[in-house]
Short mmCIF file of C-alpha atoms in Angstrom, two decimals:
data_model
loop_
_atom_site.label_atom_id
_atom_site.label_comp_id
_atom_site.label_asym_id
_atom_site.label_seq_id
_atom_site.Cartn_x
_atom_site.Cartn_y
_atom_site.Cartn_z
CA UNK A 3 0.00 0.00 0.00
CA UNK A 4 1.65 3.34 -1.06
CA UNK A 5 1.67 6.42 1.60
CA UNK A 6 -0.51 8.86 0.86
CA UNK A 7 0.91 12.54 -0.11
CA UNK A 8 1.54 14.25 2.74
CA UNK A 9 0.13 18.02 2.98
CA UNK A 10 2.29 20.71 1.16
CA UNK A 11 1.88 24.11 2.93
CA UNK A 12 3.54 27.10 1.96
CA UNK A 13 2.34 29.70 4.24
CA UNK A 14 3.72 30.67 7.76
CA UNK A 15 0.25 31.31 9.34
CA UNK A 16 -1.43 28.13 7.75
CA UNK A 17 1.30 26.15 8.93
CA UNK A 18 1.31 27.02 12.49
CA UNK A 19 -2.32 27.22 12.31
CA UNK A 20 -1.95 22.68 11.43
CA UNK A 21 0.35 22.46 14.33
CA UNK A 22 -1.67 23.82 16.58
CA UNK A 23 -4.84 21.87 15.45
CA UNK A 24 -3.33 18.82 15.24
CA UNK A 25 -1.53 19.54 19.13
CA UNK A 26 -5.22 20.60 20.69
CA UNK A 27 -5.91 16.43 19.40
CA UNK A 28 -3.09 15.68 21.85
CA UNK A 29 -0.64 14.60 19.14
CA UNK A 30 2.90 14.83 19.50
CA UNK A 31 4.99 16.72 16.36
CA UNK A 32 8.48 15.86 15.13
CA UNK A 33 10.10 18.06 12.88
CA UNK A 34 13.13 17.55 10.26
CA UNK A 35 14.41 21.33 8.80
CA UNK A 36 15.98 20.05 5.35
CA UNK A 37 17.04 22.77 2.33
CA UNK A 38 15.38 19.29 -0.22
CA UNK A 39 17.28 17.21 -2.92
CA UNK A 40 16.17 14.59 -0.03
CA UNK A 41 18.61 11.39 0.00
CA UNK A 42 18.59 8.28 2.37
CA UNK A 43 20.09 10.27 5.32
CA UNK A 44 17.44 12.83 5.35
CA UNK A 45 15.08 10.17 5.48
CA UNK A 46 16.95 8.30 8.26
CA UNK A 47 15.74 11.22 10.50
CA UNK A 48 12.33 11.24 9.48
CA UNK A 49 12.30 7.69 10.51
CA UNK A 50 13.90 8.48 13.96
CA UNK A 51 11.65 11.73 14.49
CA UNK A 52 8.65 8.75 13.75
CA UNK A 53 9.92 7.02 16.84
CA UNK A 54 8.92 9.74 19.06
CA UNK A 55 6.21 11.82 17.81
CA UNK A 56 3.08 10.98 16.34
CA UNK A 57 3.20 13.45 13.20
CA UNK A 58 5.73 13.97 11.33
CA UNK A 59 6.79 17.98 9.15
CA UNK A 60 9.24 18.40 6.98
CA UNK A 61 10.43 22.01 5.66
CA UNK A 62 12.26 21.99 2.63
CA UNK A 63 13.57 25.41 2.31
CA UNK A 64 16.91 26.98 1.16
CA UNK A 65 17.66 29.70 3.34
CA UNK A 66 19.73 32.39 1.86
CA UNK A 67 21.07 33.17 5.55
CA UNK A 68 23.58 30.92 5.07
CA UNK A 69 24.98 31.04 1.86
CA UNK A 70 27.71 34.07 1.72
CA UNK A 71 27.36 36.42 -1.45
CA UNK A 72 29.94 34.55 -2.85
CA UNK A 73 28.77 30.70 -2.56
CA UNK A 74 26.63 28.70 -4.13
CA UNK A 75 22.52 29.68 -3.51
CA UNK A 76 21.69 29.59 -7.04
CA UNK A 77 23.17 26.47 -8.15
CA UNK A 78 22.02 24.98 -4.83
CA UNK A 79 20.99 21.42 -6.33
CA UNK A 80 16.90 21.12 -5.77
CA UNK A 81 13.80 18.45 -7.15
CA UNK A 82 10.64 18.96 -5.28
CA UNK A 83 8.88 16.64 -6.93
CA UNK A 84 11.31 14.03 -6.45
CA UNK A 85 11.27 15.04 -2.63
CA UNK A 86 7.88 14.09 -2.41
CA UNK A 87 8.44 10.77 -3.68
CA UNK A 88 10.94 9.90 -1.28
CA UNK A 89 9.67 11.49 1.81
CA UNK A 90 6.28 9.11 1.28
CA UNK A 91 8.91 6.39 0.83
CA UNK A 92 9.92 7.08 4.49
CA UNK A 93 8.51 4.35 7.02
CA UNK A 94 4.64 5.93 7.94
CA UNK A 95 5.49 8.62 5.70
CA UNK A 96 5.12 12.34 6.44
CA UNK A 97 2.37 14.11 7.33
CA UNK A 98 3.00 17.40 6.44
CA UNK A 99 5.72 19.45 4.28
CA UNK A 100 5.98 23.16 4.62
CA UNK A 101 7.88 24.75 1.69
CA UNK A 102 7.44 28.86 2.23
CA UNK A 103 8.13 30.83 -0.50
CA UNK A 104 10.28 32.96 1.66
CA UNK A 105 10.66 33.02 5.48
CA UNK A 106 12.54 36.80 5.46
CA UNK A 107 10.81 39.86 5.47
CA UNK A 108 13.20 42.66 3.71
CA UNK A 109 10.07 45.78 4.22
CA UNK A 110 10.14 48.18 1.57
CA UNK A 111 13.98 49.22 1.20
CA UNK A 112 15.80 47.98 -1.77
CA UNK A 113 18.94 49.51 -1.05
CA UNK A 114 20.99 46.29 -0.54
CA UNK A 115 24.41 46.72 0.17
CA UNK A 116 25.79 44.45 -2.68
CA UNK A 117 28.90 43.30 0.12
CA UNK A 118 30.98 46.34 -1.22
CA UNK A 119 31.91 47.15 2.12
CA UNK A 120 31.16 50.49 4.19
CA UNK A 121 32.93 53.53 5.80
CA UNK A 122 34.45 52.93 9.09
CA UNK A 123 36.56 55.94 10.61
CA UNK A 124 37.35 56.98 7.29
CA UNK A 125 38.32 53.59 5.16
CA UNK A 126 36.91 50.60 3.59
CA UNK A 127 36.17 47.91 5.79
CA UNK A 128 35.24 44.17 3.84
CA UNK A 129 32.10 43.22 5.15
CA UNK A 130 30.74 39.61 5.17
CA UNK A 131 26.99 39.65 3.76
CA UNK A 132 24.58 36.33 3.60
CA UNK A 133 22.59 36.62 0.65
CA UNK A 134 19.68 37.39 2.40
CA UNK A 135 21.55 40.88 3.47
CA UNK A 136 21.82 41.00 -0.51
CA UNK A 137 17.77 40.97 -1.06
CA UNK A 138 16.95 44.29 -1.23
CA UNK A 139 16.28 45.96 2.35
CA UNK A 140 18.27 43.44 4.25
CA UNK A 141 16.98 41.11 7.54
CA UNK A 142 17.56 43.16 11.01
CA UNK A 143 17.50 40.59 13.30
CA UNK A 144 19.67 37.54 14.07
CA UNK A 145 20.09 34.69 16.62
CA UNK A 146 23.52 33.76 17.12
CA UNK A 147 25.22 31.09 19.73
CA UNK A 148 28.48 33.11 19.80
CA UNK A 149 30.92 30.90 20.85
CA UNK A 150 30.16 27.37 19.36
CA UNK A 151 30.00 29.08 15.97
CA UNK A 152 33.59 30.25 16.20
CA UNK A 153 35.48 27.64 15.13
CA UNK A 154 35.34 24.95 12.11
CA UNK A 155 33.07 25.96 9.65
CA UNK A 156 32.66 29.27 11.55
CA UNK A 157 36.15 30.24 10.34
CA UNK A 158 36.03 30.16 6.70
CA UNK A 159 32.47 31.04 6.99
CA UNK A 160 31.39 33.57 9.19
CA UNK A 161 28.21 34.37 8.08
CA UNK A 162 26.76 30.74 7.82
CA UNK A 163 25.80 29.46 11.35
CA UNK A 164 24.10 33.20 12.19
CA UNK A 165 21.80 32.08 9.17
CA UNK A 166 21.36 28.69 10.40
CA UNK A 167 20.58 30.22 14.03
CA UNK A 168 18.10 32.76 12.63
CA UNK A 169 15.81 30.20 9.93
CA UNK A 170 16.20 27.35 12.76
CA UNK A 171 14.72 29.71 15.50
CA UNK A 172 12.15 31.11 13.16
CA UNK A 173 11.20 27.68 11.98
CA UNK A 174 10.65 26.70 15.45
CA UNK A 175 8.60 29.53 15.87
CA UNK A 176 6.44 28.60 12.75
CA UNK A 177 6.29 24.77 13.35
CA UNK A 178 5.83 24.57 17.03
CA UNK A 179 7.50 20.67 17.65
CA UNK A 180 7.38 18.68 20.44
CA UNK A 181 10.77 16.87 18.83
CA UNK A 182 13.29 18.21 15.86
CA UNK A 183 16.10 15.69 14.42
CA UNK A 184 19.28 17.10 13.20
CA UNK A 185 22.18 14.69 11.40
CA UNK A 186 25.54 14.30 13.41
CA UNK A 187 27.07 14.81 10.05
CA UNK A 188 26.65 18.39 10.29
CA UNK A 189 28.08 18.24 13.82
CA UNK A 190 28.91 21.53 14.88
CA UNK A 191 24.98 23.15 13.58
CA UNK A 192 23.67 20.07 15.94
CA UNK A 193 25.65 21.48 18.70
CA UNK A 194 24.44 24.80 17.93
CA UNK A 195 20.80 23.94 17.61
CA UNK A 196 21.20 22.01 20.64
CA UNK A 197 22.81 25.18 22.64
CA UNK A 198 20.13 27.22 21.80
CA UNK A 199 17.26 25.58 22.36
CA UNK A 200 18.57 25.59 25.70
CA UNK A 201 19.96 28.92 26.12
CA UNK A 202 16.09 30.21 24.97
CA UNK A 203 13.73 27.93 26.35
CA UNK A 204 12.49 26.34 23.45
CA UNK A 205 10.17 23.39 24.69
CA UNK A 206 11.23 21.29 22.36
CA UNK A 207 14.05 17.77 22.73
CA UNK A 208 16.46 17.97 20.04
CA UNK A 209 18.00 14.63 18.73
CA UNK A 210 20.81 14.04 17.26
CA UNK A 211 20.86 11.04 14.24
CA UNK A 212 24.07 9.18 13.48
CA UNK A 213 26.13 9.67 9.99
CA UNK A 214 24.47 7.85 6.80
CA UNK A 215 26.77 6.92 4.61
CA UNK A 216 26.76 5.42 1.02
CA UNK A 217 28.21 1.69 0.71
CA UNK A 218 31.84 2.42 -0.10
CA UNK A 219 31.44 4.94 2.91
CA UNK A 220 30.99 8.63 2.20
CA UNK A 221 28.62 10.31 4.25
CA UNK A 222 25.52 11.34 2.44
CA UNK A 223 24.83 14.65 1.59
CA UNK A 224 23.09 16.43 -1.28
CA UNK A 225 26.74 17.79 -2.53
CA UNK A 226 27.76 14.98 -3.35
CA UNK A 227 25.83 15.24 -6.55
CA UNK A 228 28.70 17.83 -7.64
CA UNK A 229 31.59 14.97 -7.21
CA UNK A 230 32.88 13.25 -10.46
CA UNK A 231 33.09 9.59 -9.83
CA UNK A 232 37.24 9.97 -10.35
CA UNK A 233 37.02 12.67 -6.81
CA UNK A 234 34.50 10.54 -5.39
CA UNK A 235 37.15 7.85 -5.23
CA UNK A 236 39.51 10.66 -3.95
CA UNK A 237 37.22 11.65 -1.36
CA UNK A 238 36.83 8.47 0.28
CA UNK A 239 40.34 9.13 1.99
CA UNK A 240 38.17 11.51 4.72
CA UNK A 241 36.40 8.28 6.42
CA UNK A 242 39.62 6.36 5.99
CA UNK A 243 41.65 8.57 7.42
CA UNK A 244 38.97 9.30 10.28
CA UNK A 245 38.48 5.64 10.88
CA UNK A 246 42.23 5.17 11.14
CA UNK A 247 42.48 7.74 13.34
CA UNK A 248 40.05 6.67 15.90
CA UNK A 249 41.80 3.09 15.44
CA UNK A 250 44.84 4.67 16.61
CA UNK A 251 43.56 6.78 20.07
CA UNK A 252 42.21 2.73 21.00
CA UNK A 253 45.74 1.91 20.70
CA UNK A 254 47.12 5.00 22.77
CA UNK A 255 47.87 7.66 20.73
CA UNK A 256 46.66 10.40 21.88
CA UNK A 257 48.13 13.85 20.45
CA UNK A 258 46.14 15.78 18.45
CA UNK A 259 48.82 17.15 16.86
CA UNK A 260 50.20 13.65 15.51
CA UNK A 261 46.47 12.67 14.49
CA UNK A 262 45.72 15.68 12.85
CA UNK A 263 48.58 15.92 10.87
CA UNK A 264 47.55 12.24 9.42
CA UNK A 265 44.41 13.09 8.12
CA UNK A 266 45.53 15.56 6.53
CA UNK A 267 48.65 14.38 5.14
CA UNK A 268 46.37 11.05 3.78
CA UNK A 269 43.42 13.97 1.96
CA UNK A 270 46.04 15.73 0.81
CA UNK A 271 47.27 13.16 -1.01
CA UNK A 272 44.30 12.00 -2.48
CA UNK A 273 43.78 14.99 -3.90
CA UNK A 274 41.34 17.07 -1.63
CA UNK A 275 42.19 20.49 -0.07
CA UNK A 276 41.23 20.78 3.19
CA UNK A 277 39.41 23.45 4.80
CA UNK A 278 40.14 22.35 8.37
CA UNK A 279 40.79 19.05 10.76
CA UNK A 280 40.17 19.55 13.83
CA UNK A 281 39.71 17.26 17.20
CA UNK A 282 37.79 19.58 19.96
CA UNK A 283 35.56 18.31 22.58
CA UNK A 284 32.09 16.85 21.90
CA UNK A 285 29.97 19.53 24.12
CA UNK A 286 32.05 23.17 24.00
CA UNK A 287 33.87 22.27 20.43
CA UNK A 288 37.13 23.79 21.98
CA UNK A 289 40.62 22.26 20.12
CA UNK A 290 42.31 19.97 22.68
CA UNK A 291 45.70 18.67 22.41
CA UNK A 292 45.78 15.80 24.20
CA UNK A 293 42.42 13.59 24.16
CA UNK A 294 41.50 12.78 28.03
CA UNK A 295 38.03 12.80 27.21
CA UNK A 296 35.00 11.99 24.59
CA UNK A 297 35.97 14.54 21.42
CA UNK A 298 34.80 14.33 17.84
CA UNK A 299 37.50 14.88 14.71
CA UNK A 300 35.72 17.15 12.46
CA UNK A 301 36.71 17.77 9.18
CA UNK A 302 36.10 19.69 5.53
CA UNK A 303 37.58 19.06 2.43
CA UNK A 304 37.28 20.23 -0.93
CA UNK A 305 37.14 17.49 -3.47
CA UNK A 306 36.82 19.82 -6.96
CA UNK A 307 33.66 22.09 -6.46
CA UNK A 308 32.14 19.89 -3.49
CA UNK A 309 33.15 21.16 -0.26
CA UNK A 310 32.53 17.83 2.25
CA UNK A 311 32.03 17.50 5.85
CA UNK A 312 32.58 14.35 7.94
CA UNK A 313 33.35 13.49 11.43
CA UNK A 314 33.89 10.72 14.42
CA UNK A 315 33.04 10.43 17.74
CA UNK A 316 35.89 9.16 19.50
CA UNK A 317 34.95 7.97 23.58
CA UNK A 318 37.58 7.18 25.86
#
């Protein structure tokens, strides 16, 4: 028996009004924030967020928050359509998928400031812009969890996890869940998402699903579309190298130094460029040096055009 299509809704006020609806039935909601072109680890967390709710929404929305002026919004990879399909592949299906138009209100200006910079005591000063700055008018207010978007991605982009902050929040807001599932893949936004739920009193438990990955081991994501099959080969050295590295804190080797300088040594020579490799500590994603205590080895890598996260847990 096929699922039935769950219910598309596009509007911020009909949406909250089926949340609430459904919640004065007494059902539980779980909620999975995606940006679409849905693959098997997306719909790993629907079927966790089925385990402990009794309704399941999806948002597939690509938030220009969290794309810089200079990355890649408009060639952001999407199928709607296709989305569908696979979401009502999910075990019990979805319930309901809300796909806004746009979640930003820019008002009436139209100014935009086109990330040219701006006067500051007399010279130019490079300012970072998201692309929803770049809409005409521009999006006043932010949430941002200051220190645990520092590091990692935080360095090499800065405006990223203040857009991720922002949509999630607003989301919330919009959705009202009992339950949200984020993937461990993207590791430090879980941490993030996690932090401020807390920090704001969101009512809502945020769970975090293990990595997916493909058979010969990359983790999922919808990037991966831009990876020729020759880099995809190439980029299989970042779970290696992870996996080896965990292999060798079992058997006592604990500098971060030595471990870091591995992994990258063994993506470097595959090929990839990488962005960072890091080992910090699961909760406060601080760098250690020596591991004492649980941590997680994040790293990104460029493989051509695809820019590719991945990570361990390591538990001592």
């Amino acid at each position: 028996m096929a699922a039935r299509e769950p219910e598309i809704i596009r509007r911020k006020d009909e949406m909250r009004k089926w949340s609430r609806s459904m919640r004065a039935q007494g059902k539980t909601i779980g909620f999975v924030p995606t940006m679409g072109y849905l693959h098997k680890g997306h719909l790993s967390l629907v079927n966790e967020a089925r385990k402990h709710a009794d309704l399941i929404v999806v948002s597939i929305y690509v938030n220009p928050a969290q794309f810089a002026v200079s990355e890649d919004l408009s060639t952001y990879p999407s199928d709607f359509n296709g989305d569908l399909k696979k979401l009502m592949s999910a075990t019990g299906g979805v319930d309901a998928v809300f796909n806004p138009f746009d979640l930003y209100d820019y008002g009436s200006g139209r100014g935009g400031s086109g990330g040219e910079g701006r006067e500051n005591g007399g010279r130019k000063e490079k300012v970072e812009v998201s692309c929803a700055d770049e809409t005409g008018g521009g999006h006043d207010t932010w949430v941002r969890v200051e220190r645990l978007e520092k590091g990692l991605c935080g360095k090499s982009r800065p405006v990223f996890f203040r857009g991720v902050a922002t949509v999630v929040t607003k989301l919330f807001n919009i959705v009202e869940p009992d339950v949200a599932v984020f993937g461990k893949k993207d590791y430090q936004q879980w941490r993030i998402i996690c932090r401020l739920v807390r920090d704001l009193d969101f009512g809502i438990q945020i769970i975090g699903a293990e990595i997916v990955r493909e058979d010969d081991g990359l983790a999922m994501s919808s990037r991966n579309v831009y990876v020729s099959p020759d880099e995809r080969q190439k980029a299989l050295s970042i779970n290696r190298s992870l996996s080896e590295a965990k292999l060798a804190v079992e058997r006592g080797q604990m500098s971060s130094r030595e471990l870091r300088s591995s992994v990258i040594q063994a993506i470097e020579e595959a090929g990839g460029k990488v962005d960072y490799a890091e080992i910090v500590d699961q909760e406060t994603l601080e760098e250690v040096e020596e591991i004492k205590a649980p941590v997680v080895f994040c790293v990104a890598a460029w493989f051509g055009k695809a820019r590719l996260l991945d990570n361990i847990e390591i538990n001592i």
